[in-house]
PDB file of C-alpha atoms in Angstrom:
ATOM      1  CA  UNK I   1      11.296 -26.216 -46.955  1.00  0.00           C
ATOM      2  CA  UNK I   2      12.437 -22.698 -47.489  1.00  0.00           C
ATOM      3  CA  UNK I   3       8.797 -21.662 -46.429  1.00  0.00           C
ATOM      4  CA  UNK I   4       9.657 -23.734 -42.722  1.00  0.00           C
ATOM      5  CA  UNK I   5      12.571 -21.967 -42.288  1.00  0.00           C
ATOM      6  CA  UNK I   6      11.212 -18.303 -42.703  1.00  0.00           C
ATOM      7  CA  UNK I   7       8.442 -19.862 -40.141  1.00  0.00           C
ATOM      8  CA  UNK I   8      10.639 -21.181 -37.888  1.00  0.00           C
ATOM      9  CA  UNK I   9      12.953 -18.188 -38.325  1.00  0.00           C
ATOM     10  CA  UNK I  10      10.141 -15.533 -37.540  1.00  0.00           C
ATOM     11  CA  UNK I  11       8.839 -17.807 -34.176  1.00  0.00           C
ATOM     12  CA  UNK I  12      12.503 -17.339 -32.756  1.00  0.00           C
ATOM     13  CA  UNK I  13      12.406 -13.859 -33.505  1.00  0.00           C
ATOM     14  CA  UNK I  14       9.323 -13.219 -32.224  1.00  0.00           C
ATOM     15  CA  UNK I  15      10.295 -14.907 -28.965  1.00  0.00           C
ATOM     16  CA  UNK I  16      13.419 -12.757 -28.493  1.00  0.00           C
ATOM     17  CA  UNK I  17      11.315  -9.697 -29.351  1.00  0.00           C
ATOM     18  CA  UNK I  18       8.758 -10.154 -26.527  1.00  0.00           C
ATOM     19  CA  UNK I  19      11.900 -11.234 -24.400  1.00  0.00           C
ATOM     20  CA  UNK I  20      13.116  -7.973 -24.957  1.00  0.00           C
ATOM     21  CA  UNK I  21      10.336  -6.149 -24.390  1.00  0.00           C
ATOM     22  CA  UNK I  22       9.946  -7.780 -20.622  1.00  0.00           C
ATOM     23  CA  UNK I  23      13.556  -6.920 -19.835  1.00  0.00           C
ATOM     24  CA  UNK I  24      13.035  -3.061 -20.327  1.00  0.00           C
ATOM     25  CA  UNK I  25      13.069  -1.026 -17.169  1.00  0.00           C
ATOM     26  CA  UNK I  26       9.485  -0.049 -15.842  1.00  0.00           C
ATOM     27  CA  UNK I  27       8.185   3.694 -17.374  1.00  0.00           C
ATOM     28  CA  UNK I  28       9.068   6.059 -14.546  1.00  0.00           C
ATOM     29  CA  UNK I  29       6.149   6.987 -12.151  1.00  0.00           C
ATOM     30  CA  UNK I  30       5.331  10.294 -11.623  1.00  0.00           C
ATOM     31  CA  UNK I  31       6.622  12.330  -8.492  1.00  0.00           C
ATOM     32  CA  UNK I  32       3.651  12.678  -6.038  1.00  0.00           C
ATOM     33  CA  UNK I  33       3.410  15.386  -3.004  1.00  0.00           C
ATOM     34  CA  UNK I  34       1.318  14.518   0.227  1.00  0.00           C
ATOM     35  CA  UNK I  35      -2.099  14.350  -0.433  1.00  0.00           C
ATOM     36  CA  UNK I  36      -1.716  13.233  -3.826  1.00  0.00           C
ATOM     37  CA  UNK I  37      -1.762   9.300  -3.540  1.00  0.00           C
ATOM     38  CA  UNK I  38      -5.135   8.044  -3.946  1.00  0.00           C
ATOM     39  CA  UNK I  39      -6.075   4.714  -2.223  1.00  0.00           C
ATOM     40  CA  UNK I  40      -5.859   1.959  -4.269  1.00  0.00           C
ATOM     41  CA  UNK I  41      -9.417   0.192  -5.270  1.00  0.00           C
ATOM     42  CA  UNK I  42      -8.066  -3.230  -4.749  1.00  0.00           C
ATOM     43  CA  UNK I  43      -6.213  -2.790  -1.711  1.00  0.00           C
ATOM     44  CA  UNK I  44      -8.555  -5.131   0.619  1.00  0.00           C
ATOM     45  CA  UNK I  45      -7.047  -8.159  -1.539  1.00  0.00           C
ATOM     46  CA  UNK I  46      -4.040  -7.009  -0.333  1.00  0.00           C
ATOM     47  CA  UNK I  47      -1.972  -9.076   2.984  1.00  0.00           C
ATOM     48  CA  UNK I  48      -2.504  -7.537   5.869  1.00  0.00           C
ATOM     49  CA  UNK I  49       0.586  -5.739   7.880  1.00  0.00           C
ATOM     50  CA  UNK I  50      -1.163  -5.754  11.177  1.00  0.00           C
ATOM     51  CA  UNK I  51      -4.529  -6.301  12.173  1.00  0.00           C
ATOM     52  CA  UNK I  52      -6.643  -5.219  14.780  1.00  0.00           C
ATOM     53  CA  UNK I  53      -4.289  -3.161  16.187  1.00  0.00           C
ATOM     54  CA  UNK I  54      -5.054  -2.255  19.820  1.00  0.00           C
ATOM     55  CA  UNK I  55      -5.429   1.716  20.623  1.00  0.00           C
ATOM     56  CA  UNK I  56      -7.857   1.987  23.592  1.00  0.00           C
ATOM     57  CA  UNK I  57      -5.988   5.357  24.100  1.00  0.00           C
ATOM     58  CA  UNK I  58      -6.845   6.877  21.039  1.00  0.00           C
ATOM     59  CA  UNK I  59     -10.747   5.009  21.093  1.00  0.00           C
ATOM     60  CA  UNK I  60      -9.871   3.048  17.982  1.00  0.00           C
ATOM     61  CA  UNK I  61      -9.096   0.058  15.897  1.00  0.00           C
ATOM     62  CA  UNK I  62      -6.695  -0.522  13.124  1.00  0.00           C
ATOM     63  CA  UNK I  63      -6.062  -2.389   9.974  1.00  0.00           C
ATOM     64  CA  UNK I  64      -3.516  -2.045   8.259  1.00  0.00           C
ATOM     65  CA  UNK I  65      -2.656  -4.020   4.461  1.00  0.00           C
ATOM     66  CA  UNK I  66       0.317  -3.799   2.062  1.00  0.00           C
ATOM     67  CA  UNK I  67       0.864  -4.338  -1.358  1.00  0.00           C
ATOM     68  CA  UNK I  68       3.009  -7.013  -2.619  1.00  0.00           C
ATOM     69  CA  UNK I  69       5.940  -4.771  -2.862  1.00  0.00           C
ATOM     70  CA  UNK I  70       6.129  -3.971   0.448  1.00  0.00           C
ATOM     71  CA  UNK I  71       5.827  -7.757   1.425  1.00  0.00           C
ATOM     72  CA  UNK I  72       9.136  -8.471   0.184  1.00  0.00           C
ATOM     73  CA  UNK I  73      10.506  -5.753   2.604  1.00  0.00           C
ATOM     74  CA  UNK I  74      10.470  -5.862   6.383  1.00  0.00           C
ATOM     75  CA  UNK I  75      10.859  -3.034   9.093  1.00  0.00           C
ATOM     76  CA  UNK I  76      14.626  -4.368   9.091  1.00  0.00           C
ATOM     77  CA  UNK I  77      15.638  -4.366   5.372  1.00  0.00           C
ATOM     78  CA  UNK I  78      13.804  -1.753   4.751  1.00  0.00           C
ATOM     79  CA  UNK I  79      10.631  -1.041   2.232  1.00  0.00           C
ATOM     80  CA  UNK I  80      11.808  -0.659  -2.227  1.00  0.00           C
ATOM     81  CA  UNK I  81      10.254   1.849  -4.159  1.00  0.00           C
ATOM     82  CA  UNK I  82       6.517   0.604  -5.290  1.00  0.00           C
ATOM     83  CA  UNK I  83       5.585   0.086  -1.288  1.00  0.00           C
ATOM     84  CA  UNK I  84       2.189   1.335  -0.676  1.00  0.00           C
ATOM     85  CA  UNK I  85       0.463   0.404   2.924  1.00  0.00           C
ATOM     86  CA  UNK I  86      -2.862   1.376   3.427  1.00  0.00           C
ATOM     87  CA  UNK I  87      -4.397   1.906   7.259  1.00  0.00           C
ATOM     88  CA  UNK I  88      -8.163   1.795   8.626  1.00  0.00           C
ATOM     89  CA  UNK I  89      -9.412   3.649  11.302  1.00  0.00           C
ATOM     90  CA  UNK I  90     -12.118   2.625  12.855  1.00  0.00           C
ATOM     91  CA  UNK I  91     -13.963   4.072  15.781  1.00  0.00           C
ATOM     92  CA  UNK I  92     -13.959   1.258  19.309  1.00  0.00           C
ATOM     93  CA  UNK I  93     -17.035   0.825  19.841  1.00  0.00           C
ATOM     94  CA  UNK I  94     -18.225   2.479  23.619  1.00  0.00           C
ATOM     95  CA  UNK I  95     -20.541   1.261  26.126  1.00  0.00           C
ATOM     96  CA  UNK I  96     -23.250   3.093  27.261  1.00  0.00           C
ATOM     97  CA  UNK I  97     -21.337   4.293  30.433  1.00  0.00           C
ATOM     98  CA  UNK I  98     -18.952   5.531  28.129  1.00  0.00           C
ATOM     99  CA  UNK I  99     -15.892   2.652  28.707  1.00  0.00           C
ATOM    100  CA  UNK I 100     -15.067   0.633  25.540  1.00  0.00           C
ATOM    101  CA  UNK I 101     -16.772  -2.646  24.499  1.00  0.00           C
ATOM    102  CA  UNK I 102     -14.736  -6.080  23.986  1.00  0.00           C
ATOM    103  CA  UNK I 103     -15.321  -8.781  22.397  1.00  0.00           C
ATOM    104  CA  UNK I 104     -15.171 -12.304  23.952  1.00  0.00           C
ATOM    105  CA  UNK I 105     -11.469 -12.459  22.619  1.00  0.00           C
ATOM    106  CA  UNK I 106     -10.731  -9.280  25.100  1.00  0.00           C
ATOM    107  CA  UNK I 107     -10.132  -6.818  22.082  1.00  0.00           C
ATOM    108  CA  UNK I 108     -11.991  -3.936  21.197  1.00  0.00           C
ATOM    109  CA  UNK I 109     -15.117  -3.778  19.245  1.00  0.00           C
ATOM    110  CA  UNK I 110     -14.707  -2.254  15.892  1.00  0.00           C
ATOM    111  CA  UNK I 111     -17.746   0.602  14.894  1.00  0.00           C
ATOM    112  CA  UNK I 112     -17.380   2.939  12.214  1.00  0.00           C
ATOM    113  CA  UNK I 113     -14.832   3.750   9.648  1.00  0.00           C
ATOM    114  CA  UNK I 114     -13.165   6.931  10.730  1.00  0.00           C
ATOM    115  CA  UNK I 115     -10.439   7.840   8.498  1.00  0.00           C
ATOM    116  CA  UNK I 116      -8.504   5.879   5.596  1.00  0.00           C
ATOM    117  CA  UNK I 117      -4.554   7.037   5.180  1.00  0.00           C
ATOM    118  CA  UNK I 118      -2.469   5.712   2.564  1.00  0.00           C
ATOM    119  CA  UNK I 119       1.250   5.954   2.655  1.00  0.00           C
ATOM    120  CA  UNK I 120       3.538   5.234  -0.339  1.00  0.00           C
ATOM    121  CA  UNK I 121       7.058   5.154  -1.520  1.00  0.00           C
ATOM    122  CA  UNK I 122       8.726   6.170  -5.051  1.00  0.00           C
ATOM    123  CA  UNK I 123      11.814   7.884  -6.314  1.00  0.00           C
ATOM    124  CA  UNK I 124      11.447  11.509  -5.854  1.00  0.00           C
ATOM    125  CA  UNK I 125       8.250  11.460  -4.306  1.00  0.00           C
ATOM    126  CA  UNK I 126       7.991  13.934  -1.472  1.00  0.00           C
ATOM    127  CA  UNK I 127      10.442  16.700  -2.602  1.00  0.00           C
ATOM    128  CA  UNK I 128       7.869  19.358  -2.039  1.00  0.00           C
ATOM    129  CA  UNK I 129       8.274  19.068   1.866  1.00  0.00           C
ATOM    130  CA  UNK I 130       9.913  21.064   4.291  1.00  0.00           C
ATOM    131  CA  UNK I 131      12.995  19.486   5.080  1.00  0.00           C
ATOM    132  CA  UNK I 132      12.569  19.253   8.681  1.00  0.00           C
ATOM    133  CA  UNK I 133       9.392  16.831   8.029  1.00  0.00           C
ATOM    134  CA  UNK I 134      11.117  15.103   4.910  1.00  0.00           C
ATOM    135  CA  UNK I 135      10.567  11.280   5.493  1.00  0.00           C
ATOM    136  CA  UNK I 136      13.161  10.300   2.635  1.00  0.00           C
ATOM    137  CA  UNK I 137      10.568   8.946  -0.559  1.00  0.00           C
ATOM    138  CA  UNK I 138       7.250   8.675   1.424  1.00  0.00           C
ATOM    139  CA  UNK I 139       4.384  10.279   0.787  1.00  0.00           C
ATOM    140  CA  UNK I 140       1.327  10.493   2.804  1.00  0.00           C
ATOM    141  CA  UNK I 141      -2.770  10.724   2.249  1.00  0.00           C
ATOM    142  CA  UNK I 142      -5.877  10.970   4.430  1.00  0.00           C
ATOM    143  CA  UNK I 143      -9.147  10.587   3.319  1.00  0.00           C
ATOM    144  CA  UNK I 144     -12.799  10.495   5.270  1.00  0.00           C
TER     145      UNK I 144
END
């Protein structure tokens, strides 16, 4: 009996141990400066923000995902700390006479990948810039 009780005694403790452990705060993350935040690997499982985003003016398409941190924010409520959104540039595809191709939908035909920028959010990121372009946590990456 005494043997069932130590049992019984180290499962609850064991419980309220691991309980514990998921109620710490997260580890801080380290500051980042522009340029520093690499793209994420899984970031194409990711929602999408907006998608085939229109820019005949600029001869591209865009696609642009978030993580699920910045799903739970809106343009409104703002974006927490943890938001990363990631945005695809892809050349519009151009006719031979040099105007842009469309699709049967009427949008733009997406060619090749141009540019990838990532832009991300977390306390005390983006202290190293000048004031004047400071863009309160946010911190921003382009890559070819």
């Amino acid at each position: 009996m005494k043997i069932r009780s130590f049992l019984s005694a180290l499962g609850a403790s064991a419980v309220l141990l691991s309980g514990c452990a998921l109620l710490q705060p997260p580890a801080p993350v380290a500051p980042l400066k522009d340029g520093e935040l690499a793209i994420p690997a899984d970031y194409k499982t990711w929602p999408k923000f907006l998608s085939e985003v229109q820019r005949p003016d600029a001869k591209q398409v865009r696609e642009i995902y978030m993580n699920p941190t910045a799903a739970a924010g809106s343009a409104s409520t703002g974006f927490g700390n943890g938001t990363v959104f990631v945005m695809e540039n892809y050349a519009a595809k151009a006719n031979p006479d040099g105007s842009l191709a469309t699709g049967a939908d009427g949008k733009l035909v997406k060619a090749e990948l141009l540019r990838v920028f990532v832009m991300g959010k977390n306390a005390g990121w983006g202290q190293g810039v000048a004031e004047s372009l400071r863009n309160g946590n946010w911190v921003y990456a382009s890559y070819l």
